[in-house]
PDB file of C-alpha atoms in Angstrom:
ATOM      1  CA  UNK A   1    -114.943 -53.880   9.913  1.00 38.00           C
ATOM      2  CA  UNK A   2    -113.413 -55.770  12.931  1.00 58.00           C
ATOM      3  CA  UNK A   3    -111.532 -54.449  15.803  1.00 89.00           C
ATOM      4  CA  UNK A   4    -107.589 -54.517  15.808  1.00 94.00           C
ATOM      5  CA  UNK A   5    -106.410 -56.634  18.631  1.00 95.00           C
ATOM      6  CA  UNK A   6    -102.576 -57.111  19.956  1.00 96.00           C
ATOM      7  CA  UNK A   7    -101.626 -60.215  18.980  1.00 96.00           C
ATOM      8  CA  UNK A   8    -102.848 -60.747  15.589  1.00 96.00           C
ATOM      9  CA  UNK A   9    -101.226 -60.791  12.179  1.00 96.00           C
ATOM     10  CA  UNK A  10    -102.971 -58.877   9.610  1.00 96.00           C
ATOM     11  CA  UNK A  11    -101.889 -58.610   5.494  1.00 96.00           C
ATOM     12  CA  UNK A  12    -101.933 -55.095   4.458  1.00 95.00           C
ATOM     13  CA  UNK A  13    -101.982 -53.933   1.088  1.00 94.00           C
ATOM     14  CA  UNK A  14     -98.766 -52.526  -0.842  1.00 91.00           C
ATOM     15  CA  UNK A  15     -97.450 -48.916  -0.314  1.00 85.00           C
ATOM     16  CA  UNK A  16     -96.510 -49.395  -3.987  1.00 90.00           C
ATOM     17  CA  UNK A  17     -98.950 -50.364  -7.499  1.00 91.00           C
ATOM     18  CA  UNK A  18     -95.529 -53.467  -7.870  1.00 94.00           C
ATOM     19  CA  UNK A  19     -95.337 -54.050  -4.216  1.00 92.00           C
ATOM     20  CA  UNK A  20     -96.190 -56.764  -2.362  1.00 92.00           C
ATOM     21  CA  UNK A  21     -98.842 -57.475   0.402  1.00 93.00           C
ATOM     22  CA  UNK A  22     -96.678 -57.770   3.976  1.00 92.00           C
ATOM     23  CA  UNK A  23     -97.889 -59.153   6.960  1.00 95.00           C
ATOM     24  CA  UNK A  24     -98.106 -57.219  10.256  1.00 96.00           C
ATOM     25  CA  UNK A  25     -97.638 -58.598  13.809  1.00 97.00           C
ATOM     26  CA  UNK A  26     -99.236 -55.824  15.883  1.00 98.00           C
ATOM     27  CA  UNK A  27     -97.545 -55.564  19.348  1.00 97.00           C
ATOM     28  CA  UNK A  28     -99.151 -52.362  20.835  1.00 97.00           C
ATOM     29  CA  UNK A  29    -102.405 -49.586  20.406  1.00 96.00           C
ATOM     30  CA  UNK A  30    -101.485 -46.305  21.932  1.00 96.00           C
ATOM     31  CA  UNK A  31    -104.017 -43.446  22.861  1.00 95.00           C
ATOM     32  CA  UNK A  32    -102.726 -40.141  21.241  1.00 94.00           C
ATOM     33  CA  UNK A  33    -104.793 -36.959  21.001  1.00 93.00           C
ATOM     34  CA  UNK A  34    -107.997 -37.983  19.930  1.00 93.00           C
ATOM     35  CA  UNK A  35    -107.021 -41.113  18.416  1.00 93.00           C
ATOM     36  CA  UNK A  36    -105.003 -44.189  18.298  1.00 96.00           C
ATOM     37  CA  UNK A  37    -101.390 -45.250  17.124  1.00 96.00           C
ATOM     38  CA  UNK A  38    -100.969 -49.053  15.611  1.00 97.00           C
ATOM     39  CA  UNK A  39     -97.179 -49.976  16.539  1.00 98.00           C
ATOM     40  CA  UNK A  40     -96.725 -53.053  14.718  1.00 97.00           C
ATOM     41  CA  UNK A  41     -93.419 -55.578  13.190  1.00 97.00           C
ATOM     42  CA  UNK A  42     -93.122 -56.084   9.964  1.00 93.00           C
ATOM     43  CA  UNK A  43     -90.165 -56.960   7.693  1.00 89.00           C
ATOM     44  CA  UNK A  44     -88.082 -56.939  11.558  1.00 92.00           C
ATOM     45  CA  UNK A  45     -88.882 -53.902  11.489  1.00 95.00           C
ATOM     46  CA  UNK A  46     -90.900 -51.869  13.863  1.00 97.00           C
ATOM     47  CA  UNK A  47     -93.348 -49.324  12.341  1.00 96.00           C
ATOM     48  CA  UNK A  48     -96.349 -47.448  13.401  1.00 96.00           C
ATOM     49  CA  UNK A  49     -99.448 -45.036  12.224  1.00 95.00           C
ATOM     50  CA  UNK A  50    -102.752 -44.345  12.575  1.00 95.00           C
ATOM     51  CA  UNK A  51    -105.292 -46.193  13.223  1.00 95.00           C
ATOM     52  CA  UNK A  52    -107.408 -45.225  10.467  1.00 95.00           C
ATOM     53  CA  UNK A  53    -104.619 -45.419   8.040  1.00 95.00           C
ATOM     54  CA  UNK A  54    -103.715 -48.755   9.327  1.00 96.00           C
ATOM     55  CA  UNK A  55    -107.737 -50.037   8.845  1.00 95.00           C
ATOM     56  CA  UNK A  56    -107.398 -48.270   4.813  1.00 94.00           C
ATOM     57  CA  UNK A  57    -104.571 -50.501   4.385  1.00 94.00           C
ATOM     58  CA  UNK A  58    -106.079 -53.831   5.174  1.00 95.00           C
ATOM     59  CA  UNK A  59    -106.432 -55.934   2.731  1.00 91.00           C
ATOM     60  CA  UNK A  60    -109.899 -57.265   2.394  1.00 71.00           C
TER      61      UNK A  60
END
């Protein structure tokens, strides 16, 4: 899989079986812990999570 760079728009996969696929600006990658935070805009809205729940909800 590739690396998640600032910048880019990626097209993640529903949170919902009806939902639709949304696209995700991501504006930051923070260290926390042991791993890394995705901040990204969707929507206008500004959400974040894990890395490696951000990389299971790419769409292929």
């Amino acid at each position: 899989m590739s690396e998640i760079t600032v910048g880019q728009t990626y097209t993640l996969k529903p949170s919902t079986p009806r939902g639709k696929p949304l696209g995700a600006n991501v504006t930051a990658i923070k260290r926390r812990g042991l791993g890394h935070t995705v901040e990204y805009r969707s929507g206008g809205k500004t959400m974040q999570c894990s890395m490696g729940k951000f990389k299971d909800r790419l769409a292929s």
